Amino acid sequence: MFMGVYPAMNALNIMGLHTKESAVLSAVIFNALIIVALIPLALRGVKYRPMSAAALLRRNLLVYGVGGVIAPFPGIWLIDRLLGLLHLA
């Protein structure tokens, strides 16, 4: 968002998003889609499986930590590309 004021900050645009408006819009759309996609998972609940605390922590870090950090980047990038192709942002 500071690229308009400080053009040198364009080097921080590592994902190559089109504009700051399309970046924000892509992030909002991605989050809205993820929330809707996760509602059935939340309603289904989690089945209890006996396991050690270390194994449970390892599994949760892998599934939710890595998935929550890595998954948004390609999702937001793809939505930004679609918005750019459709000239919506």
CSV table of C-alpha atoms in Angstrom, one decimal:
chain,number,residue,atom,x,y,z
A,1,MET,CA,0.0,0.0,0.0
A,2,PHE,CA,3.0,2.3,0.4
A,3,MET,CA,4.2,1.8,-3.2
A,4,GLY,CA,2.3,4.9,-4.3
A,5,VAL,CA,4.3,7.0,-1.9
A,6,TYR,CA,7.5,5.0,-1.9
A,7,PRO,CA,8.1,3.5,-5.4
A,8,ALA,CA,11.2,1.7,-4.2
A,9,MET,CA,9.0,-0.6,-2.1
A,10,ASN,CA,7.9,-2.3,-5.4
A,11,ALA,CA,10.8,-4.7,-4.7
A,12,LEU,CA,8.7,-6.1,-1.8
A,13,ASN,CA,6.0,-7.2,-4.3
A,14,ILE,CA,7.3,-10.8,-4.4
A,15,MET,CA,4.0,-12.3,-5.6
A,16,GLY,CA,3.9,-9.9,-8.5
A,17,LEU,CA,0.3,-8.7,-7.8
A,18,HIS,CA,-1.1,-6.2,-10.2
A,19,THR,CA,-2.1,-3.2,-8.0
A,20,LYS,CA,-2.6,-2.5,-4.4
A,21,GLU,CA,-6.4,-2.5,-4.9
A,22,SER,CA,-6.3,-5.9,-6.6
A,23,ALA,CA,-4.1,-7.3,-3.8
A,24,VAL,CA,-6.5,-6.2,-1.1
A,25,LEU,CA,-9.6,-7.4,-3.1
A,26,SER,CA,-7.9,-10.7,-3.8
A,27,ALA,CA,-7.2,-11.3,-0.2
A,28,VAL,CA,-10.7,-10.4,0.8
A,29,ILE,CA,-12.2,-12.7,-1.8
A,30,PHE,CA,-9.8,-15.6,-0.8
A,31,ASN,CA,-10.7,-15.2,2.9
A,32,ALA,CA,-14.5,-15.2,2.0
A,33,LEU,CA,-14.1,-18.3,-0.1
A,34,ILE,CA,-12.1,-20.1,2.6
A,35,ILE,CA,-14.6,-19.3,5.3
A,36,VAL,CA,-17.4,-20.7,3.3
A,37,ALA,CA,-15.4,-23.8,2.4
A,38,LEU,CA,-14.6,-24.4,6.1
A,39,ILE,CA,-18.1,-24.2,7.4
A,40,PRO,CA,-19.0,-27.9,6.6
A,41,LEU,CA,-15.7,-29.0,8.2
A,42,ALA,CA,-16.6,-27.0,11.4
A,43,LEU,CA,-20.1,-28.4,11.5
A,44,ARG,CA,-18.9,-31.9,11.1
A,45,GLY,CA,-16.6,-31.6,14.1
A,46,VAL,CA,-13.5,-33.5,14.9
A,47,LYS,CA,-13.4,-37.2,15.8
A,48,TYR,CA,-11.5,-38.1,18.9
A,49,ARG,CA,-8.4,-40.2,18.3
A,50,PRO,CA,-6.2,-41.1,21.2
A,51,MET,CA,-2.6,-40.0,20.6
A,52,SER,CA,0.2,-38.5,22.5
A,53,ALA,CA,0.5,-34.7,23.0
A,54,ALA,CA,3.6,-34.6,20.9
A,55,ALA,CA,2.0,-36.4,18.0
A,56,LEU,CA,-1.1,-34.2,18.2
A,57,LEU,CA,1.0,-31.0,18.2
A,58,ARG,CA,3.1,-32.3,15.2
A,59,ARG,CA,-0.1,-33.1,13.3
A,60,ASN,CA,-1.8,-29.8,14.1
A,61,LEU,CA,1.3,-27.8,13.2
A,62,LEU,CA,1.6,-29.6,9.9
A,63,VAL,CA,-2.1,-29.4,8.9
A,64,TYR,CA,-3.0,-25.9,10.2
A,65,GLY,CA,0.3,-24.2,10.5
A,66,VAL,CA,1.9,-25.1,7.2
A,67,GLY,CA,-1.5,-25.1,5.4
A,68,GLY,CA,-2.5,-21.8,6.8
A,69,VAL,CA,0.8,-20.2,5.9
A,70,ILE,CA,1.4,-21.7,2.5
A,71,ALA,CA,-2.1,-22.1,1.0
A,72,PRO,CA,-3.1,-18.4,0.9
A,73,PHE,CA,-0.2,-17.3,-1.3
A,74,PRO,CA,-1.1,-19.3,-4.5
A,75,GLY,CA,-4.8,-18.7,-3.8
A,76,ILE,CA,-4.4,-14.9,-3.6
A,77,TRP,CA,-2.1,-14.9,-6.5
A,78,LEU,CA,-4.5,-16.8,-8.7
A,79,ILE,CA,-7.5,-14.6,-7.7
A,80,ASP,CA,-5.3,-11.5,-8.5
A,81,ARG,CA,-4.5,-12.9,-11.9
A,82,LEU,CA,-8.2,-13.5,-12.6
A,83,LEU,CA,-9.1,-10.0,-11.5
A,84,GLY,CA,-6.4,-8.6,-13.8
A,85,LEU,CA,-7.6,-10.7,-16.8
A,86,LEU,CA,-11.2,-9.6,-16.2
A,87,HIS,CA,-10.2,-6.0,-15.6
A,88,LEU,CA,-12.1,-5.8,-12.4
A,89,ALA,CA,-9.4,-4.3,-10.3
